[in-house]
Amino acid sequence: DGHCIGEGAFSFVFKAYPVNSNNNGSAFALKKVLIQSNTIRENVKSEVDSLRRFVHPNIVELLDVVYTKEPNTNTSVAYLLFPFAERGTLRHELTLQLEDTTMKRMSVKEVLSNYLSILEAVTVLHEHTEDAYVHQDIKPEVY
C-alpha cells in the first residue's frame, strides 16, 4: 500500500513495501505503466530490455517485471520493480539547494562527482551496444 511519488504520460511510480513487512522492511519503487497501444507496449519492452542489458551501479536496477490485464478493459499493465532511493533523487537535492537559502550548498567536488556518475552510466550505454544507443530521457529524477 504505497503512495504515488511520480508520474508520466502513461505511468505512475509508487513507493511500495513487501506485503508482510508492516512498512518496516526495505521500500521499493513500483512503476505501473498503462499499456493502451502497441507503441506503448513496444516502448515498455524496449525499456525492460535496456534495463536488463545495462547493469552498472549508476543505472537503476530492474528487480522484476510483471504484465497483467486490467479487469473489464482492453488495457494491459506492466509493473516494473526497482530499489527505492532512500536518500531521494538528484532533482530533490537540486530543488532543495535552490529553495532553502540556509541549506549548505554542494561543493564543487560533490557537483563534479555527481556529474562523473552520470557520465559513467552514459559510457556504459555507449560501450556495450553494437548499434548507436541514445537514452533521450536523462533527468535527475530516479524511480
Rosetta silent file (secondary structure, phi, psi, omega in degrees, C-alpha in Angstrom):
SEQUENCE: DGHCIGEGAFSFVFKAYPVNSNNNGSAFALKKVLIQSNTIRENVKSEVDSLRRFVHPNIVELLDVVYTKEPNTNTSVAYLLFPFAERGTLRHELTLQLEDTTMKRMSVKEVLSNYLSILEAVTVLHEHTEDAYVHQDIKPEVY
SCORE:     score description
SCORE:     0.000 S_00000001
   1 L     0.000   78.112 -177.793    0.000    0.000    0.000 S_00000001
   2 L   -97.231  179.945  177.568    2.349    2.716   -1.234 S_00000001
   3 E  -120.687  153.133 -176.833    1.821    6.277   -2.310 S_00000001
   4 E   -68.068  126.799  179.931    2.443    7.868   -5.698 S_00000001
   5 E  -114.967   -2.800  178.409    5.884    9.505   -5.868 S_00000001
   6 E  -176.767  159.282  177.352    5.920   10.341   -9.569 S_00000001
   7 E  -153.748  155.229  176.384    4.019   10.078  -12.808 S_00000001
   8 L  -127.881 -164.638 -177.133    4.434   10.338  -16.535 S_00000001
   9 L   -62.962  -39.091 -176.932    2.119   10.317  -19.517 S_00000001
  10 L  -127.761   11.808 -175.140    1.268    6.604  -19.176 S_00000001
  11 E  -140.352  159.376  177.416    2.915    5.612  -15.918 S_00000001
  12 E  -135.433  142.985  177.903    2.843    6.116  -12.184 S_00000001
  13 E  -117.900  129.796 -177.569    5.597    5.354   -9.673 S_00000001
  14 E  -118.286  146.884  167.517    4.712    4.270   -6.163 S_00000001
  15 E   -83.058  122.396 -173.028    6.714    3.766   -3.001 S_00000001
  16 E  -129.330  157.839 -179.793    5.855    0.168   -2.144 S_00000001
  17 L  -129.055  153.983  173.576    6.615   -2.331    0.576 S_00000001
  18 L   -58.102  150.206 -173.319    6.572   -6.132    0.703 S_00000001
  19 L   -53.909  -44.933 -174.314    3.127   -7.449    1.685 S_00000001
  20 L  -101.944   26.760 -174.346    4.086   -8.697    5.161 S_00000001
  21 L   -92.973  -14.565 -173.998    6.624   -6.038    6.092 S_00000001
  22 L    53.868   30.017 -179.520    4.397   -3.618    8.094 S_00000001
  23 L    61.244   17.805  176.659    6.459   -0.926    6.326 S_00000001
  24 L   -95.319  -14.767 -178.611    9.483   -1.902    8.443 S_00000001
  25 L   -88.159 -172.041  178.925   11.300   -3.609    5.576 S_00000001
  26 L   -67.144  140.467  176.192   13.028   -2.191    2.578 S_00000001
  27 L   -88.151  158.811  177.216   10.931    0.004    0.325 S_00000001
  28 E  -130.241  160.228  170.042   10.744   -0.411   -3.416 S_00000001
  29 E  -103.188  124.316 -178.674    9.782    1.818   -6.308 S_00000001
  30 E  -114.918  113.876 -179.684    6.971    0.231   -8.315 S_00000001
  31 E   -95.916  122.169  178.641    6.353    1.691  -11.760 S_00000001
  32 E  -106.126  117.588 -179.365    2.882    0.995  -13.178 S_00000001
  33 E  -111.712  122.915  176.616    2.657    1.506  -16.942 S_00000001
  34 E   -82.937  115.590 -176.856   -0.741    1.551  -18.632 S_00000001
  35 E   -96.330   98.313 -174.631   -0.304   -0.204  -21.974 S_00000001
  36 L  -109.316    1.353  178.831   -3.010    1.274  -24.173 S_00000001
  37 L  -156.951  165.738  177.011   -1.394    0.845  -27.596 S_00000001
  38 H   -65.363  -32.090  178.228    1.169   -1.223  -29.467 S_00000001
  39 H   -63.300  -45.388  178.590    3.528    1.763  -29.395 S_00000001
  40 H   -65.315  -40.802  178.109    3.440    1.885  -25.589 S_00000001
  41 H   -57.604  -45.319  179.119    3.841   -1.912  -25.463 S_00000001
  42 H   -66.307  -37.894  177.882    6.979   -1.657  -27.626 S_00000001
  43 H   -63.577  -41.297  178.243    8.322    1.216  -25.502 S_00000001
  44 H   -64.859  -45.360  179.021    7.886   -0.840  -22.315 S_00000001
  45 H   -59.117  -43.126  179.104    9.552   -3.852  -23.920 S_00000001
  46 H   -63.392  -42.769  178.590   12.458   -1.659  -25.025 S_00000001
  47 H   -62.004  -46.571 -179.653   12.801   -0.143  -21.531 S_00000001
  48 H   -62.882  -46.318  178.891   12.780   -3.572  -19.878 S_00000001
  49 H   -59.071  -42.742 -179.881   15.292   -4.976  -22.401 S_00000001
  50 H   -65.813  -44.363 -179.780   17.583   -1.991  -21.866 S_00000001
  51 H   -64.457  -31.926  177.342   17.406   -2.164  -18.080 S_00000001
  52 H   -75.701  -31.551 -177.789   18.277   -5.860  -18.197 S_00000001
  53 H   -78.690  -40.237 -173.836   21.157   -5.286  -20.616 S_00000001
  54 L   -99.138   99.698 -179.188   22.811   -2.307  -18.937 S_00000001
  55 L  -109.035  120.063 -178.320   23.970   -3.280  -15.467 S_00000001
  56 L  -162.947  146.923 -179.888   26.006   -0.654  -13.622 S_00000001
  57 L   -58.005  -22.385 -178.693   25.919    0.910  -10.122 S_00000001
  58 L   -99.298    9.223  175.528   24.867    4.251  -11.653 S_00000001
  59 L  -118.707  129.059 -176.826   21.984    2.774  -13.658 S_00000001
  60 L   -55.580  138.116 -177.172   18.812    1.910  -11.781 S_00000001
  61 L   -90.841  126.525  173.436   18.424   -1.848  -11.327 S_00000001
  62 L   -83.537  116.420 -178.605   15.272   -3.536  -12.599 S_00000001
  63 L   -84.584  -37.202 -178.704   14.427   -6.174   -9.978 S_00000001
  64 E  -165.827  161.957  174.764   11.384   -7.691  -11.663 S_00000001
  65 E  -142.870  139.313  178.731    8.632   -7.054  -14.193 S_00000001
  66 E  -135.159  136.928  176.528    5.089   -8.419  -14.331 S_00000001
  67 E  -109.547  135.663  177.797    2.471   -7.933  -17.043 S_00000001
  68 E  -137.124  175.392  175.082   -1.250   -8.095  -16.217 S_00000001
  69 E  -119.278  133.613  177.654   -4.568   -7.144  -17.783 S_00000001
  70 L   -68.679  132.341  179.939   -6.887   -4.620  -16.140 S_00000001
  71 L   -60.430  141.069  175.310  -10.225   -6.288  -15.362 S_00000001
  72 L    60.641   24.517  177.295  -13.132   -5.344  -17.675 S_00000001
  73 L  -139.672  173.854  172.728  -10.901   -3.275  -20.004 S_00000001
  74 L   -98.681   13.416 -175.952   -8.645   -3.706  -23.016 S_00000001
  75 L   -94.302  128.278  171.046   -5.765   -2.182  -21.075 S_00000001
  76 E   -94.391  160.398  179.910   -2.719   -4.205  -20.105 S_00000001
  77 E  -133.596  137.096  171.608   -0.438   -3.088  -17.308 S_00000001
  78 E  -109.815  132.706  175.061    3.288   -3.562  -16.785 S_00000001
  79 E  -112.772  119.430  178.650    4.653   -3.356  -13.241 S_00000001
  80 E  -110.683  128.132 -175.901    8.381   -2.697  -13.013 S_00000001
  81 E  -106.106  128.639 -179.116   10.035   -3.125   -9.615 S_00000001
  82 E  -130.065  159.820  169.852   13.116   -1.113   -8.642 S_00000001
  83 E   -64.486  150.634  177.748   15.033   -0.439   -5.420 S_00000001
  84 L   -91.493  132.759  179.024   13.773    2.695   -3.671 S_00000001
  85 L   -81.225   95.386 -175.954   16.256    5.587   -3.417 S_00000001
  86 L   -59.820  -32.976 -178.389   16.022    6.299    0.322 S_00000001
  87 L   -82.382   -0.624 -178.939   18.098    9.464    0.039 S_00000001
  88 L    90.817 -166.938 -176.261   15.804   10.850   -2.632 S_00000001
  89 L  -109.606  165.232  174.412   16.708   11.980   -6.105 S_00000001
  90 H   -62.425  -36.710  177.351   19.231   14.389   -7.505 S_00000001
  91 H   -58.615  -44.674  178.964   16.232   16.515   -8.602 S_00000001
  92 H   -60.070  -44.539  179.785   15.072   16.681   -4.957 S_00000001
  93 H   -64.009  -43.618 -179.654   18.560   17.759   -3.834 S_00000001
  94 H   -64.914  -40.382  178.313   18.830   20.406   -6.557 S_00000001
  95 H   -63.464  -43.983  176.916   15.383   21.796   -5.697 S_00000001
  96 H   -59.690  -41.648 -179.878   16.317   21.993   -2.007 S_00000001
  97 H   -60.162  -37.232 -178.562   19.528   23.795   -2.944 S_00000001
  98 H   -78.927  -36.601 -173.001   17.529   26.414   -4.850 S_00000001
  99 H   -87.247  -35.261 -174.624   14.668   26.843   -2.368 S_00000001
 100 L  -100.114   98.794 -176.618   16.388   26.641    1.023 S_00000001
 101 L   -70.699  -14.619  179.299   18.835   29.529    1.303 S_00000001
 102 L   -89.801  -10.571 -176.512   20.003   28.300    4.730 S_00000001
 103 L   -74.544  143.006  175.973   20.991   24.878    3.399 S_00000001
 104 L   -64.414  128.040 -179.203   24.664   24.025    2.908 S_00000001
 105 L   -76.640  151.459  174.950   25.421   24.160   -0.802 S_00000001
 106 L   -64.798  139.783  176.445   27.007   21.279   -2.660 S_00000001
 107 L   -75.411  164.614  176.311   30.718   21.734   -3.055 S_00000001
 108 H   -59.212  -38.467  179.082   32.296   21.797   -6.490 S_00000001
 109 H   -61.203  -42.328  178.937   33.725   18.366   -5.663 S_00000001
 110 H   -66.476  -42.267  178.606   30.206   16.998   -4.946 S_00000001
 111 H   -61.432  -46.877 -179.273   28.786   18.524   -8.137 S_00000001
 112 H   -66.871  -33.985  177.190   31.614   17.065  -10.218 S_00000001
 113 H   -64.793  -43.715  176.639   31.230   13.688   -8.504 S_00000001
 114 H   -62.139  -43.282 -179.571   27.516   13.606   -9.408 S_00000001
 115 H   -63.397  -41.824  178.324   28.335   14.626  -12.963 S_00000001
 116 H   -62.134  -38.895  178.046   31.001   11.915  -13.211 S_00000001
 117 H   -61.174  -41.615  178.178   28.459    9.302  -12.032 S_00000001
 118 H   -64.701  -44.590 -179.759   26.102   10.345  -14.823 S_00000001
 119 H   -63.394  -37.600  178.392   28.913   10.213  -17.393 S_00000001
 120 H   -63.154  -40.732  178.712   29.944    6.734  -16.218 S_00000001
 121 H   -65.755  -43.440  179.660   26.378    5.477  -16.723 S_00000001
 122 H   -65.183  -35.407  177.767   26.146    7.020  -20.210 S_00000001
 123 H   -60.799  -39.018  177.021   29.525    5.473  -21.070 S_00000001
 124 H   -58.863  -42.508  179.371   28.067    2.040  -20.295 S_00000001
 125 H   -61.429  -39.416 -176.239   25.306    2.713  -22.827 S_00000001
 126 H   -79.134  -32.868 -175.507   27.821    3.673  -25.493 S_00000001
 127 H   -85.047  -20.571 -172.952   30.391    0.940  -24.861 S_00000001
 128 L  -110.422   25.572  177.712   28.052   -2.041  -24.591 S_00000001
 129 L  -130.080  143.837  175.159   25.964   -1.682  -27.707 S_00000001
 130 L   -79.036  -39.614  177.599   26.611   -2.686  -31.273 S_00000001
 131 L   -94.265  162.554  175.417   24.169   -0.097  -32.571 S_00000001
 132 L   -63.008  134.088  179.680   24.044    3.529  -31.529 S_00000001
 133 L  -122.982  121.028  179.893   22.029    3.846  -28.312 S_00000001
 134 L  -115.836  125.934 -176.100   20.514    7.190  -27.368 S_00000001
 135 L   -71.790  -50.176  177.649   18.853    7.491  -23.957 S_00000001
 136 L    68.317    4.725 -176.885   16.707   10.598  -24.697 S_00000001
 137 L  -146.729   34.895  178.874   15.409   10.787  -21.136 S_00000001
 138 L   -74.214  125.575 -179.833   18.292   11.571  -18.789 S_00000001
 139 L  -151.234  160.236 -177.089   16.942   13.520  -15.856 S_00000001
 140 L   -77.324    2.960  176.362   17.844   13.953  -12.194 S_00000001
 141 L   -84.997  151.178  176.352   14.782   12.011  -11.064 S_00000001
 142 L  -128.238  152.512  179.334   15.089    8.374  -10.025 S_00000001
 143 L   -68.161    0.000    0.000   12.334    5.750   -9.733 S_00000001
